[in-house]
mmCIF file of C-alpha atoms and ligand atoms in Angstrom:
data_model
loop_
_atom_site.group_PDB
_atom_site.id
_atom_site.type_symbol
_atom_site.label_atom_id
_atom_site.label_comp_id
_atom_site.label_asym_id
_atom_site.label_seq_id
_atom_site.Cartn_x
_atom_site.Cartn_y
_atom_site.Cartn_z
ATOM 1 C CA MET A 25 -204.409 124.881 -96.063
ATOM 2 C CA LYS A 26 -204.740 127.193 -93.124
ATOM 3 C CA ILE A 27 -203.810 130.819 -93.562
ATOM 4 C CA SER A 28 -202.416 132.576 -90.498
ATOM 5 C CA ASP A 29 -204.866 134.254 -88.157
ATOM 6 C CA ARG A 30 -202.734 137.364 -88.456
ATOM 7 C CA LEU A 31 -203.595 137.644 -92.131
ATOM 8 C CA VAL A 32 -207.202 136.570 -92.120
ATOM 9 C CA THR A 33 -207.996 139.019 -89.314
ATOM 10 C CA LEU A 34 -205.836 141.841 -90.683
ATOM 11 C CA THR A 35 -208.789 143.915 -91.884
ATOM 12 C CA GLY A 36 -212.528 143.701 -91.829
ATOM 13 C CA ALA A 37 -213.267 144.571 -88.230
ATOM 14 C CA GLU A 38 -213.900 148.163 -89.318
ATOM 15 C CA GLY A 39 -216.834 149.389 -91.371
ATOM 16 C CA ASP A 40 -216.679 148.800 -95.109
ATOM 17 C CA GLY A 41 -217.419 152.324 -96.257
ATOM 18 C CA TRP A 42 -215.346 151.643 -99.353
ATOM 19 C CA ASP A 43 -218.404 150.545 -101.353
ATOM 20 C CA VAL A 44 -218.824 154.014 -102.811
ATOM 21 C CA PHE A 45 -215.246 154.031 -104.014
ATOM 22 C CA TYR A 46 -215.596 150.659 -105.755
ATOM 23 C CA ARG A 47 -219.001 151.563 -107.204
ATOM 24 C CA ALA A 48 -217.520 154.754 -108.651
ATOM 25 C CA ARG A 49 -214.683 152.756 -110.189
ATOM 26 C CA THR A 50 -217.184 150.331 -111.757
ATOM 27 C CA MET A 51 -219.180 153.238 -113.176
ATOM 28 C CA VAL A 52 -216.010 154.736 -114.674
ATOM 29 C CA ALA A 53 -215.058 151.344 -116.155
ATOM 30 C CA SER A 54 -218.477 151.114 -117.807
ATOM 31 C CA GLY A 55 -217.921 154.483 -119.472
ATOM 32 C CA LEU A 56 -219.937 156.776 -117.183
ATOM 33 C CA PRO A 57 -218.367 160.153 -116.396
ATOM 34 C CA VAL A 58 -217.740 160.331 -112.640
ATOM 35 C CA THR A 59 -215.991 163.132 -110.760
ATOM 36 C CA GLU A 60 -213.817 161.120 -108.392
ATOM 37 C CA LEU A 61 -212.961 162.956 -105.189
ATOM 38 C CA THR A 62 -212.047 159.817 -103.319
ATOM 39 C CA ILE A 63 -208.406 158.851 -102.881
ATOM 40 C CA GLY A 64 -205.274 160.882 -102.159
ATOM 41 C CA GLU A 65 -203.727 160.745 -105.593
ATOM 42 C CA HIS A 66 -202.652 164.024 -107.218
ATOM 43 C CA ASP A 67 -204.085 165.012 -110.587
ATOM 44 C CA ILE A 68 -200.545 165.872 -111.686
ATOM 45 C CA ARG A 69 -197.846 163.270 -112.320
ATOM 46 C CA THR A 70 -194.280 163.099 -110.994
ATOM 47 C CA HIS A 71 -192.313 166.062 -112.394
ATOM 48 C CA PRO A 72 -190.498 165.185 -115.676
ATOM 49 C CA ARG A 73 -187.186 166.386 -114.236
ATOM 50 C CA ILE A 74 -187.447 163.810 -111.448
ATOM 51 C CA LEU A 75 -188.254 161.144 -114.041
ATOM 52 C CA GLU A 76 -185.290 162.202 -116.164
ATOM 53 C CA GLU A 77 -183.045 161.784 -113.156
ATOM 54 C CA MET A 78 -184.544 158.355 -112.473
ATOM 55 C CA HIS A 79 -183.845 157.365 -116.073
ATOM 56 C CA ARG A 80 -180.320 158.764 -115.950
ATOM 57 C CA ALA A 81 -179.589 156.852 -112.727
ATOM 58 C CA ALA A 82 -180.975 153.599 -114.115
ATOM 59 C CA MET A 83 -179.078 153.954 -117.390
ATOM 60 C CA GLY A 84 -175.978 154.798 -115.358
ATOM 61 C CA GLY A 85 -176.174 151.380 -113.735
ATOM 62 C CA HIS A 86 -177.873 152.021 -110.380
ATOM 63 C CA THR A 87 -180.097 149.003 -110.959
ATOM 64 C CA GLY A 88 -178.484 146.414 -108.691
ATOM 65 C CA TYR A 89 -179.176 145.858 -105.010
ATOM 66 C CA ALA A 90 -178.970 149.219 -103.296
ATOM 67 C CA MET A 91 -177.713 149.746 -99.747
ATOM 68 C CA VAL A 92 -180.424 148.319 -97.459
ATOM 69 C CA PRO A 93 -180.549 151.333 -95.076
ATOM 70 C CA GLY A 94 -180.710 153.666 -98.080
ATOM 71 C CA VAL A 95 -177.853 155.248 -100.016
ATOM 72 C CA ASP A 96 -175.674 157.448 -97.810
ATOM 73 C CA ALA A 97 -176.336 160.648 -99.754
ATOM 74 C CA LEU A 98 -180.101 160.289 -99.440
ATOM 75 C CA ARG A 99 -179.958 159.389 -95.740
ATOM 76 C CA ASP A 100 -177.767 162.460 -95.208
ATOM 77 C CA LYS A 101 -180.151 164.646 -97.179
ATOM 78 C CA VAL A 102 -183.223 163.495 -95.256
ATOM 79 C CA ALA A 103 -181.321 163.942 -91.982
ATOM 80 C CA ALA A 104 -180.302 167.479 -92.965
ATOM 81 C CA ARG A 105 -183.871 168.274 -93.984
ATOM 82 C CA LEU A 106 -185.214 167.146 -90.617
ATOM 83 C CA THR A 107 -182.487 169.020 -88.743
ATOM 84 C CA GLU A 108 -183.313 172.171 -90.645
ATOM 85 C CA ARG A 109 -187.085 171.870 -90.296
ATOM 86 C CA THR A 110 -187.287 170.726 -86.685
ATOM 87 C CA GLY A 111 -184.093 171.950 -85.035
ATOM 88 C CA VAL A 112 -183.412 168.398 -83.811
ATOM 89 C CA ALA A 113 -179.852 167.304 -84.650
ATOM 90 C CA THR A 114 -180.376 164.346 -86.990
ATOM 91 C CA GLY A 115 -177.701 162.272 -88.686
ATOM 92 C CA ARG A 116 -177.482 159.453 -91.199
ATOM 93 C CA ASN A 117 -177.799 156.819 -88.466
ATOM 94 C CA ASN A 118 -181.154 158.232 -87.431
ATOM 95 C CA ILE A 119 -182.623 157.509 -90.878
ATOM 96 C CA LEU A 120 -183.869 154.386 -92.642
ATOM 97 C CA ILE A 121 -185.056 154.823 -96.242
ATOM 98 C CA THR A 122 -188.212 152.761 -96.858
ATOM 99 C CA PRO A 123 -190.398 151.852 -99.823
ATOM 100 C CA GLY A 124 -192.952 154.549 -98.962
ATOM 101 C CA GLY A 125 -194.595 155.729 -95.792
ATOM 102 C CA GLN A 126 -196.735 152.610 -95.535
ATOM 103 C CA ALA A 127 -193.698 150.328 -95.190
ATOM 104 C CA ALA A 128 -192.375 152.799 -92.614
ATOM 105 C CA LEU A 129 -195.621 152.599 -90.609
ATOM 106 C CA PHE A 130 -195.416 148.812 -90.596
ATOM 107 C CA ALA A 131 -191.718 148.740 -89.665
ATOM 108 C CA ALA A 132 -192.257 151.311 -86.910
ATOM 109 C CA HIS A 133 -194.946 149.164 -85.292
ATOM 110 C CA ALA A 134 -192.814 146.044 -85.712
ATOM 111 C CA GLY A 135 -190.082 147.992 -83.958
ATOM 112 C CA VAL A 136 -192.130 148.893 -80.898
ATOM 113 C CA CYS A 137 -194.793 146.209 -80.439
ATOM 114 C CA ASP A 138 -194.596 142.595 -79.360
ATOM 115 C CA PRO A 139 -197.512 140.235 -80.090
ATOM 116 C CA GLY A 140 -200.526 141.142 -77.984
ATOM 117 C CA ASP A 141 -199.270 144.618 -77.072
ATOM 118 C CA ARG A 142 -201.805 147.440 -77.184
ATOM 119 C CA ALA A 143 -201.074 150.017 -79.869
ATOM 120 C CA LEU A 144 -203.172 153.188 -79.801
ATOM 121 C CA TYR A 145 -204.339 155.185 -82.807
ATOM 122 C CA LEU A 146 -206.799 158.002 -83.314
ATOM 123 C CA ASP A 147 -210.193 157.803 -85.002
ATOM 124 C CA PRO A 148 -210.876 159.081 -87.701
ATOM 125 C CA TYR A 149 -207.819 157.407 -89.148
ATOM 126 C CA TYR A 150 -206.040 156.681 -92.394
ATOM 127 C CA ALA A 151 -207.474 153.437 -93.747
ATOM 128 C CA THR A 152 -204.455 151.191 -93.193
ATOM 129 C CA TYR A 153 -203.747 152.055 -89.555
ATOM 130 C CA PRO A 154 -205.589 149.275 -87.719
ATOM 131 C CA GLY A 155 -204.494 146.631 -90.239
ATOM 132 C CA THR A 156 -200.884 147.793 -89.960
ATOM 133 C CA ILE A 157 -201.019 147.337 -86.206
ATOM 134 C CA ARG A 158 -202.653 143.913 -86.503
ATOM 135 C CA GLY A 159 -200.030 143.023 -89.092
ATOM 136 C CA VAL A 160 -197.455 142.923 -86.293
ATOM 137 C CA SER A 161 -199.882 140.942 -84.076
ATOM 138 C CA ALA A 162 -200.536 143.859 -81.761
ATOM 139 C CA GLU A 163 -203.968 144.932 -80.546
ATOM 140 C CA ALA A 164 -205.250 148.017 -82.389
ATOM 141 C CA VAL A 165 -207.010 150.364 -79.964
ATOM 142 C CA ALA A 166 -208.916 153.291 -81.489
ATOM 143 C CA ILE A 167 -209.398 156.534 -79.569
ATOM 144 C CA GLU A 168 -212.076 158.825 -80.911
ATOM 145 C CA THR A 169 -211.534 162.502 -81.587
ATOM 146 C CA ARG A 170 -214.551 164.783 -81.938
ATOM 147 C CA ALA A 171 -215.927 166.869 -84.775
ATOM 148 C CA GLU A 172 -216.847 169.443 -82.103
ATOM 149 C CA ASP A 173 -213.110 169.807 -81.325
ATOM 150 C CA ALA A 174 -212.310 170.055 -85.065
ATOM 151 C CA PHE A 175 -210.817 166.579 -84.564
ATOM 152 C CA GLN A 176 -207.969 167.864 -82.402
ATOM 153 C CA PRO A 177 -207.102 164.927 -80.151
ATOM 154 C CA ASP A 178 -207.791 165.337 -76.454
ATOM 155 C CA PRO A 179 -204.718 164.274 -74.419
ATOM 156 C CA GLU A 180 -206.898 163.420 -71.396
ATOM 157 C CA THR A 181 -208.941 160.950 -73.430
ATOM 158 C CA ILE A 182 -205.723 159.315 -74.624
ATOM 159 C CA ASP A 183 -204.364 159.306 -71.081
ATOM 160 C CA ALA A 184 -207.458 157.455 -69.868
ATOM 161 C CA VAL A 185 -206.715 154.388 -72.030
ATOM 162 C CA ALA A 186 -202.923 154.568 -72.189
ATOM 163 C CA THR A 187 -202.061 152.439 -69.171
ATOM 164 C CA GLY A 188 -200.129 149.395 -70.348
ATOM 165 C CA ALA A 189 -200.095 150.456 -74.015
ATOM 166 C CA LYS A 190 -196.859 150.394 -76.023
ATOM 167 C CA SER A 191 -197.365 153.046 -78.635
ATOM 168 C CA LEU A 192 -199.489 155.872 -79.936
ATOM 169 C CA LEU A 193 -199.815 156.594 -83.659
ATOM 170 C CA ILE A 194 -200.698 160.154 -84.676
ATOM 171 C CA ASN A 195 -200.962 161.933 -88.011
ATOM 172 C CA THR A 196 -200.592 165.668 -88.546
ATOM 173 C CA PRO A 197 -201.500 167.250 -90.961
ATOM 174 C CA ASN A 198 -204.284 164.719 -90.789
ATOM 175 C CA ASN A 199 -205.843 162.429 -93.312
ATOM 176 C CA PRO A 200 -208.851 162.302 -93.424
ATOM 177 C CA THR A 201 -209.780 165.398 -91.410
ATOM 178 C CA GLY A 202 -207.381 168.104 -92.689
ATOM 179 C CA THR A 203 -206.662 169.021 -89.076
ATOM 180 C CA VAL A 204 -203.193 170.296 -88.129
ATOM 181 C CA TYR A 205 -202.471 169.486 -84.494
ATOM 182 C CA SER A 206 -201.803 172.554 -82.393
ATOM 183 C CA ARG A 207 -198.759 172.988 -80.185
ATOM 184 C CA ALA A 208 -200.986 172.573 -77.118
ATOM 185 C CA THR A 209 -202.372 169.281 -78.476
ATOM 186 C CA LEU A 210 -198.900 167.952 -79.247
ATOM 187 C CA GLU A 211 -197.503 169.049 -75.900
ATOM 188 C CA GLY A 212 -200.394 167.254 -74.208
ATOM 189 C CA ILE A 213 -199.709 164.136 -76.275
ATOM 190 C CA ALA A 214 -195.997 164.337 -75.386
ATOM 191 C CA ARG A 215 -196.910 164.484 -71.690
ATOM 192 C CA VAL A 216 -199.126 161.385 -72.031
ATOM 193 C CA CYS A 217 -196.364 159.490 -73.884
ATOM 194 C CA GLN A 218 -193.880 160.310 -71.155
ATOM 195 C CA ALA A 219 -196.279 159.537 -68.315
ATOM 196 C CA HIS A 220 -197.126 156.102 -69.772
ATOM 197 C CA ASP A 221 -193.744 155.372 -71.354
ATOM 198 C CA LEU A 222 -195.248 155.135 -74.860
ATOM 199 C CA TRP A 223 -193.462 155.226 -78.163
ATOM 200 C CA LEU A 224 -194.930 157.951 -80.362
ATOM 201 C CA ILE A 225 -195.205 157.079 -84.041
ATOM 202 C CA SER A 226 -195.703 160.376 -85.847
ATOM 203 C CA ASP A 227 -196.966 160.110 -89.419
ATOM 204 C CA GLU A 228 -195.922 163.376 -91.068
ATOM 205 C CA VAL A 229 -196.363 162.472 -94.730
ATOM 206 C CA TYR A 230 -198.393 165.665 -95.336
ATOM 207 C CA ASP A 231 -195.876 168.009 -93.698
ATOM 208 C CA THR A 232 -195.481 170.112 -96.853
ATOM 209 C CA GLN A 233 -199.223 170.738 -97.138
ATOM 210 C CA VAL A 234 -200.141 173.189 -94.404
ATOM 211 C CA TRP A 235 -202.615 175.972 -95.172
ATOM 212 C CA GLU A 236 -203.273 177.358 -91.716
ATOM 213 C CA GLY A 237 -201.013 177.307 -88.655
ATOM 214 C CA ASP A 238 -197.643 175.552 -88.644
ATOM 215 C CA HIS A 239 -196.538 171.973 -88.803
ATOM 216 C CA LEU A 240 -194.816 170.999 -85.571
ATOM 217 C CA SER A 241 -193.006 167.675 -85.402
ATOM 218 C CA PRO A 242 -193.505 166.238 -81.904
ATOM 219 C CA ARG A 243 -189.989 164.755 -82.119
ATOM 220 C CA ALA A 244 -188.819 168.311 -81.468
ATOM 221 C CA LEU A 245 -190.651 168.619 -78.144
ATOM 222 C CA PRO A 246 -188.645 168.274 -74.913
ATOM 223 C CA GLY A 247 -188.063 164.650 -73.906
ATOM 224 C CA MET A 248 -189.504 163.205 -77.133
ATOM 225 C CA VAL A 249 -186.505 162.559 -79.391
ATOM 226 C CA ASP A 250 -185.720 159.175 -77.818
ATOM 227 C CA ARG A 251 -189.305 157.890 -77.949
ATOM 228 C CA THR A 252 -190.521 159.228 -81.313
ATOM 229 C CA LEU A 253 -190.412 157.567 -84.707
ATOM 230 C CA VAL A 254 -191.247 159.941 -87.554
ATOM 231 C CA VAL A 255 -192.750 158.518 -90.738
ATOM 232 C CA GLY A 256 -191.991 160.555 -93.856
ATOM 233 C CA SER A 257 -192.708 160.075 -97.546
ATOM 234 C CA MET A 258 -192.256 161.715 -100.918
ATOM 235 C CA SER A 259 -195.594 160.402 -102.166
ATOM 236 C CA LYS A 260 -197.562 163.504 -101.232
ATOM 237 C CA SER A 261 -194.826 166.162 -101.149
ATOM 238 C CA HIS A 262 -193.422 165.366 -104.605
ATOM 239 C CA ALA A 263 -196.308 163.538 -106.311
ATOM 240 C CA MET A 264 -194.191 160.354 -106.236
ATOM 241 C CA THR A 265 -196.880 157.949 -105.000
ATOM 242 C CA GLY A 266 -195.870 155.192 -107.429
ATOM 243 C CA SER A 267 -192.144 155.454 -106.720
ATOM 244 C CA ARG A 268 -192.564 154.069 -103.200
ATOM 245 C CA ILE A 269 -190.068 156.185 -101.343
ATOM 246 C CA GLY A 270 -190.194 157.312 -97.730
ATOM 247 C CA TRP A 271 -188.318 157.059 -94.458
ATOM 248 C CA ILE A 272 -188.332 156.553 -90.718
ATOM 249 C CA ALA A 273 -186.431 158.909 -88.454
ATOM 250 C CA GLY A 274 -185.696 157.769 -84.929
ATOM 251 C CA PRO A 275 -183.105 156.913 -82.295
ATOM 252 C CA GLU A 276 -179.949 155.244 -83.651
ATOM 253 C CA GLU A 277 -180.470 151.999 -81.758
ATOM 254 C CA MET A 278 -183.993 151.604 -83.132
ATOM 255 C CA ILE A 279 -182.857 152.455 -86.663
ATOM 256 C CA TYR A 280 -180.091 149.840 -86.329
ATOM 257 C CA HIS A 281 -182.719 147.170 -85.600
ATOM 258 C CA LEU A 282 -185.077 148.466 -88.283
ATOM 259 C CA ILE A 283 -182.267 148.137 -90.830
ATOM 260 C CA ASN A 284 -182.020 144.507 -89.744
ATOM 261 C CA LEU A 285 -185.786 144.169 -90.251
ATOM 262 C CA ALA A 286 -185.453 145.743 -93.716
ATOM 263 C CA THR A 287 -182.750 143.206 -94.567
ATOM 264 C CA HIS A 288 -185.285 140.492 -93.826
ATOM 265 C CA THR A 289 -188.288 142.120 -95.513
ATOM 266 C CA THR A 290 -187.873 144.732 -98.245
ATOM 267 C CA TYR A 291 -184.112 144.514 -98.809
ATOM 268 C CA GLY A 292 -184.078 148.202 -99.539
ATOM 269 C CA VAL A 293 -185.412 150.579 -102.165
ATOM 270 C CA PRO A 294 -184.277 150.618 -105.840
ATOM 271 C CA GLY A 295 -181.165 152.765 -106.285
ATOM 272 C CA TYR A 296 -182.512 154.731 -109.250
ATOM 273 C CA ILE A 297 -185.587 155.705 -107.221
ATOM 274 C CA GLN A 298 -183.353 156.855 -104.378
ATOM 275 C CA ASP A 299 -181.225 158.911 -106.787
ATOM 276 C CA ALA A 300 -184.348 160.540 -108.189
ATOM 277 C CA ALA A 301 -185.574 161.259 -104.654
ATOM 278 C CA LEU A 302 -182.241 162.842 -103.757
ATOM 279 C CA PHE A 303 -182.427 165.005 -106.851
ATOM 280 C CA ALA A 304 -185.960 166.090 -105.933
ATOM 281 C CA LEU A 305 -184.978 166.999 -102.368
ATOM 282 C CA ASP A 306 -181.883 168.833 -103.589
ATOM 283 C CA GLU A 307 -184.073 170.981 -105.814
ATOM 284 C CA GLY A 308 -185.487 172.624 -102.699
ATOM 285 C CA SER A 309 -188.957 173.981 -102.170
ATOM 286 C CA TRP A 310 -190.081 174.968 -105.688
ATOM 287 C CA LEU A 311 -191.025 171.385 -106.548
ATOM 288 C CA GLU A 312 -192.963 170.941 -103.309
ATOM 289 C CA ASP A 313 -194.691 174.271 -103.810
ATOM 290 C CA GLU A 314 -195.703 173.296 -107.329
ATOM 291 C CA VAL A 315 -197.216 170.052 -106.010
ATOM 292 C CA SER A 316 -199.054 171.620 -103.075
ATOM 293 C CA ALA A 317 -200.282 174.820 -104.817
ATOM 294 C CA PRO A 318 -203.345 173.245 -106.497
ATOM 295 C CA PHE A 319 -204.675 172.015 -103.146
ATOM 296 C CA GLN A 320 -204.228 175.400 -101.538
ATOM 297 C CA ARG A 321 -206.026 177.033 -104.469
ATOM 298 C CA ARG A 322 -208.923 174.542 -104.398
ATOM 299 C CA ARG A 323 -209.247 174.857 -100.645
ATOM 300 C CA ALA A 324 -209.776 178.609 -101.133
ATOM 301 C CA LEU A 325 -212.317 177.910 -103.887
ATOM 302 C CA ALA A 326 -214.131 175.493 -101.567
ATOM 303 C CA LEU A 327 -214.286 177.886 -98.636
ATOM 304 C CA ASP A 328 -215.778 180.463 -100.956
ATOM 305 C CA ILE A 329 -218.435 178.046 -102.211
ATOM 306 C CA LEU A 330 -219.263 176.854 -98.700
ATOM 307 C CA LYS A 331 -219.696 180.267 -97.108
ATOM 308 C CA GLY A 332 -223.162 181.726 -97.020
ATOM 309 C CA GLN A 333 -224.902 178.401 -96.318
ATOM 310 C CA SER A 334 -225.148 176.368 -93.157
ATOM 311 C CA THR A 335 -226.167 172.896 -94.327
ATOM 312 C CA VAL A 336 -222.645 171.706 -95.042
ATOM 313 C CA ARG A 337 -220.094 172.625 -92.384
ATOM 314 C CA VAL A 338 -216.417 172.367 -93.169
ATOM 315 C CA ILE A 339 -213.935 171.148 -90.572
ATOM 316 C CA PRO A 340 -211.239 173.877 -90.585
ATOM 317 C CA ALA A 341 -209.144 172.309 -93.430
ATOM 318 C CA GLN A 342 -205.775 173.399 -92.095
ATOM 319 C CA GLY A 343 -203.693 170.998 -94.160
ATOM 320 C CA ALA A 344 -203.420 167.980 -96.484
ATOM 321 C CA MET A 345 -205.342 167.418 -99.709
ATOM 322 C CA TYR A 346 -208.790 166.776 -98.239
ATOM 323 C CA LEU A 347 -211.840 168.566 -96.894
ATOM 324 C CA MET A 348 -213.892 166.890 -94.206
ATOM 325 C CA LEU A 349 -217.491 168.059 -94.516
ATOM 326 C CA ASP A 350 -220.038 167.698 -91.744
ATOM 327 C CA ILE A 351 -223.339 166.799 -93.432
ATOM 328 C CA ARG A 352 -225.240 165.823 -90.264
ATOM 329 C CA ALA A 353 -227.772 168.598 -90.922
ATOM 330 C CA THR A 354 -229.108 166.493 -93.803
ATOM 331 C CA GLY A 355 -230.063 163.727 -91.373
ATOM 332 C CA LEU A 356 -228.221 161.240 -93.609
ATOM 333 C CA SER A 357 -225.250 159.097 -92.727
ATOM 334 C CA GLY A 358 -222.060 159.819 -94.645
ATOM 335 C CA GLU A 359 -222.546 156.531 -96.435
ATOM 336 C CA THR A 360 -226.120 157.232 -97.573
ATOM 337 C CA PHE A 361 -225.201 160.770 -98.577
ATOM 338 C CA ALA A 362 -222.203 159.597 -100.617
ATOM 339 C CA ASN A 363 -224.160 156.803 -102.313
ATOM 340 C CA ARG A 364 -227.008 159.117 -103.287
ATOM 341 C CA LEU A 365 -224.633 161.809 -104.514
ATOM 342 C CA LEU A 366 -222.918 159.223 -106.667
ATOM 343 C CA ASP A 367 -226.172 157.873 -108.109
ATOM 344 C CA ARG A 368 -227.768 161.227 -108.732
ATOM 345 C CA HIS A 369 -224.833 163.416 -109.756
ATOM 346 C CA HIS A 370 -221.978 161.031 -110.535
ATOM 347 C CA ILE A 371 -219.790 162.623 -107.889
ATOM 348 C CA ALA A 372 -217.790 160.255 -105.694
ATOM 349 C CA VAL A 373 -216.734 161.282 -102.184
ATOM 350 C CA MET A 374 -215.700 159.070 -99.268
ATOM 351 C CA PRO A 375 -218.184 158.483 -96.440
ATOM 352 C CA GLY A 376 -216.716 159.567 -93.110
ATOM 353 C CA GLU A 377 -217.632 156.103 -91.818
ATOM 354 C CA SER A 378 -214.821 154.637 -93.957
ATOM 355 C CA PHE A 379 -212.378 156.307 -91.585
ATOM 356 C CA GLY A 380 -213.869 155.177 -88.307
ATOM 357 C CA ARG A 381 -216.767 155.970 -86.030
ATOM 358 C CA ALA A 382 -215.773 159.499 -85.128
ATOM 359 C CA ALA A 383 -216.378 160.791 -88.657
ATOM 360 C CA ALA A 384 -219.912 159.381 -88.996
ATOM 361 C CA GLY A 385 -222.205 161.898 -90.668
ATOM 362 C CA HIS A 386 -219.309 163.404 -92.593
ATOM 363 C CA VAL A 387 -217.873 162.974 -96.067
ATOM 364 C CA ARG A 388 -214.275 163.435 -97.114
ATOM 365 C CA VAL A 389 -213.638 165.285 -100.347
ATOM 366 C CA ALA A 390 -210.227 164.853 -101.981
ATOM 367 C CA MET A 391 -209.230 168.042 -103.818
ATOM 368 C CA THR A 392 -207.726 166.022 -106.625
ATOM 369 C CA VAL A 393 -209.435 167.152 -109.840
ATOM 370 C CA ASP A 394 -208.862 170.355 -111.797
ATOM 371 C CA ASP A 395 -210.172 173.597 -110.328
ATOM 372 C CA GLU A 396 -213.190 173.946 -112.559
ATOM 373 C CA ALA A 397 -214.415 170.369 -112.140
ATOM 374 C CA PHE A 398 -213.727 170.621 -108.414
ATOM 375 C CA ALA A 399 -215.734 173.823 -107.988
ATOM 376 C CA THR A 400 -218.637 172.450 -110.035
ATOM 377 C CA ALA A 401 -218.677 169.215 -108.024
ATOM 378 C CA LEU A 402 -218.631 171.062 -104.733
ATOM 379 C CA GLU A 403 -221.425 173.426 -105.789
ATOM 380 C CA THR A 404 -223.477 170.405 -106.810
ATOM 381 C CA LEU A 405 -222.753 168.702 -103.490
ATOM 382 C CA VAL A 406 -223.948 171.758 -101.565
ATOM 383 C CA THR A 407 -227.132 172.059 -103.642
ATOM 384 C CA PHE A 408 -227.788 168.356 -103.192
ATOM 385 C CA ALA A 409 -227.260 168.611 -99.418
ATOM 386 C CA THR A 410 -229.685 171.533 -99.235
ATOM 387 C CA GLU A 411 -232.309 169.670 -101.272
ATOM 388 C CA VAL A 412 -232.210 166.527 -99.134
ATOM 389 C CA THR A 413 -232.263 168.413 -95.830
ATOM 390 C CA PRO A 414 -235.684 168.303 -94.180
ATOM 391 C CA HIS A 415 -236.943 171.838 -93.537
ATOM 392 C CA GLY A 416 -239.335 173.164 -90.911
HETATM 393 N N1 LIG B 516 -200.028 158.026 -94.055
HETATM 394 C C1 LIG B 516 -201.097 158.706 -94.490
HETATM 395 C C2 LIG B 516 -201.843 159.548 -93.517
HETATM 396 C C3 LIG B 516 -201.501 158.601 -95.825
HETATM 397 O O1 LIG B 516 -202.572 159.298 -96.244
HETATM 398 C C4 LIG B 516 -200.766 157.777 -96.701
HETATM 399 C C5 LIG B 516 -201.156 157.584 -98.144
HETATM 400 N N2 LIG B 516 -202.387 157.967 -98.550
HETATM 401 C C6 LIG B 516 -199.652 157.093 -96.180
HETATM 402 C C7 LIG B 516 -199.306 157.244 -94.870
HETATM 403 C C8 LIG B 516 -198.826 156.185 -97.012
HETATM 404 O O2 LIG B 516 -198.258 156.806 -98.094
HETATM 405 P P1 LIG B 516 -197.088 156.211 -98.940
HETATM 406 O O3 LIG B 516 -196.928 154.771 -98.564
HETATM 407 O O4 LIG B 516 -197.482 156.383 -100.360
HETATM 408 O O5 LIG B 516 -195.881 157.003 -98.561
#
């Protein structure tokens, strides 16, 4: 039987730099000790108090179909959070609760793209972006950012390909680069969106992990509230990756239609998960701080280890749980470097090539193991890079 073109062409057009990740997993399965600095999964679990609340809600009977748009109290809470953090008046009808940020990314593109429409995204990119766009039968168009610009997008480069496009997807703080977009960058992007009548899909799932500068939501920029869809999630902020809980914030009319889409796709998010999420948000910042603190600490450790050598150059690491390291001085591709590091030292990092062309010659290090193991792995990586670099 024939499978739809949409599905069989969903992924695969990009490089398959995921070999290292799978090889590391195979090594672990065969009993070899591997320091895995690959995916964005915390080394701590969801806080027990959130789990207790989840249990209480489930035992209390919140196990039937929940409200498809999300329970009112949680929609109100997310709306209040966005109002407080961005200054943009946001109400319940601007919010759809989704099963994680990924479902929100998909719904957002379904909301703005018709089949064949051009949907722009920035390279390097989070692994699912092009497939998400193709999943709604739109054309995924990558726009490269440059290591030399610390991967800050250049509005002029976006402008040059924006004619006729429907949407632009951005992500700040950024996975995989750790870049936090500056106000000037975001204002430039806002100008391009307005000039070309683009929807802006703003993935802000790392908004609680900012180490340098400030997170600015482009929805708060003049003229942007009616053309911006914000993707949020509690995966990263509250170490709730497995709970699948996130949201889309946007104009009421769009949210109305996205609720209709949710009725025909996910049919909502489990009520006991939503209750636990509400509890977590009500707790305020201490929970978020507890989740983000290890990354901030390890980032400081890393900067200390990396100073005083010039073989491995770190991209500024302003936010999120990753370090993007420029290893071009070694003369190796990110993929070769990562494979050799894995074979020789049992340390797994992601080749930059897994995230697009713009991050070739880089590796992404997830700061997701305990401080001591992290520092040792990074020291080993630096020594390895120095050893393989041709001198003279
Ligand atoms: N956006 C980015 C940039 C991510 O890194 C991730 C997860 N790694 C997601 C969205 C999706 O996260 P979730 O579906 O768990 O909310």
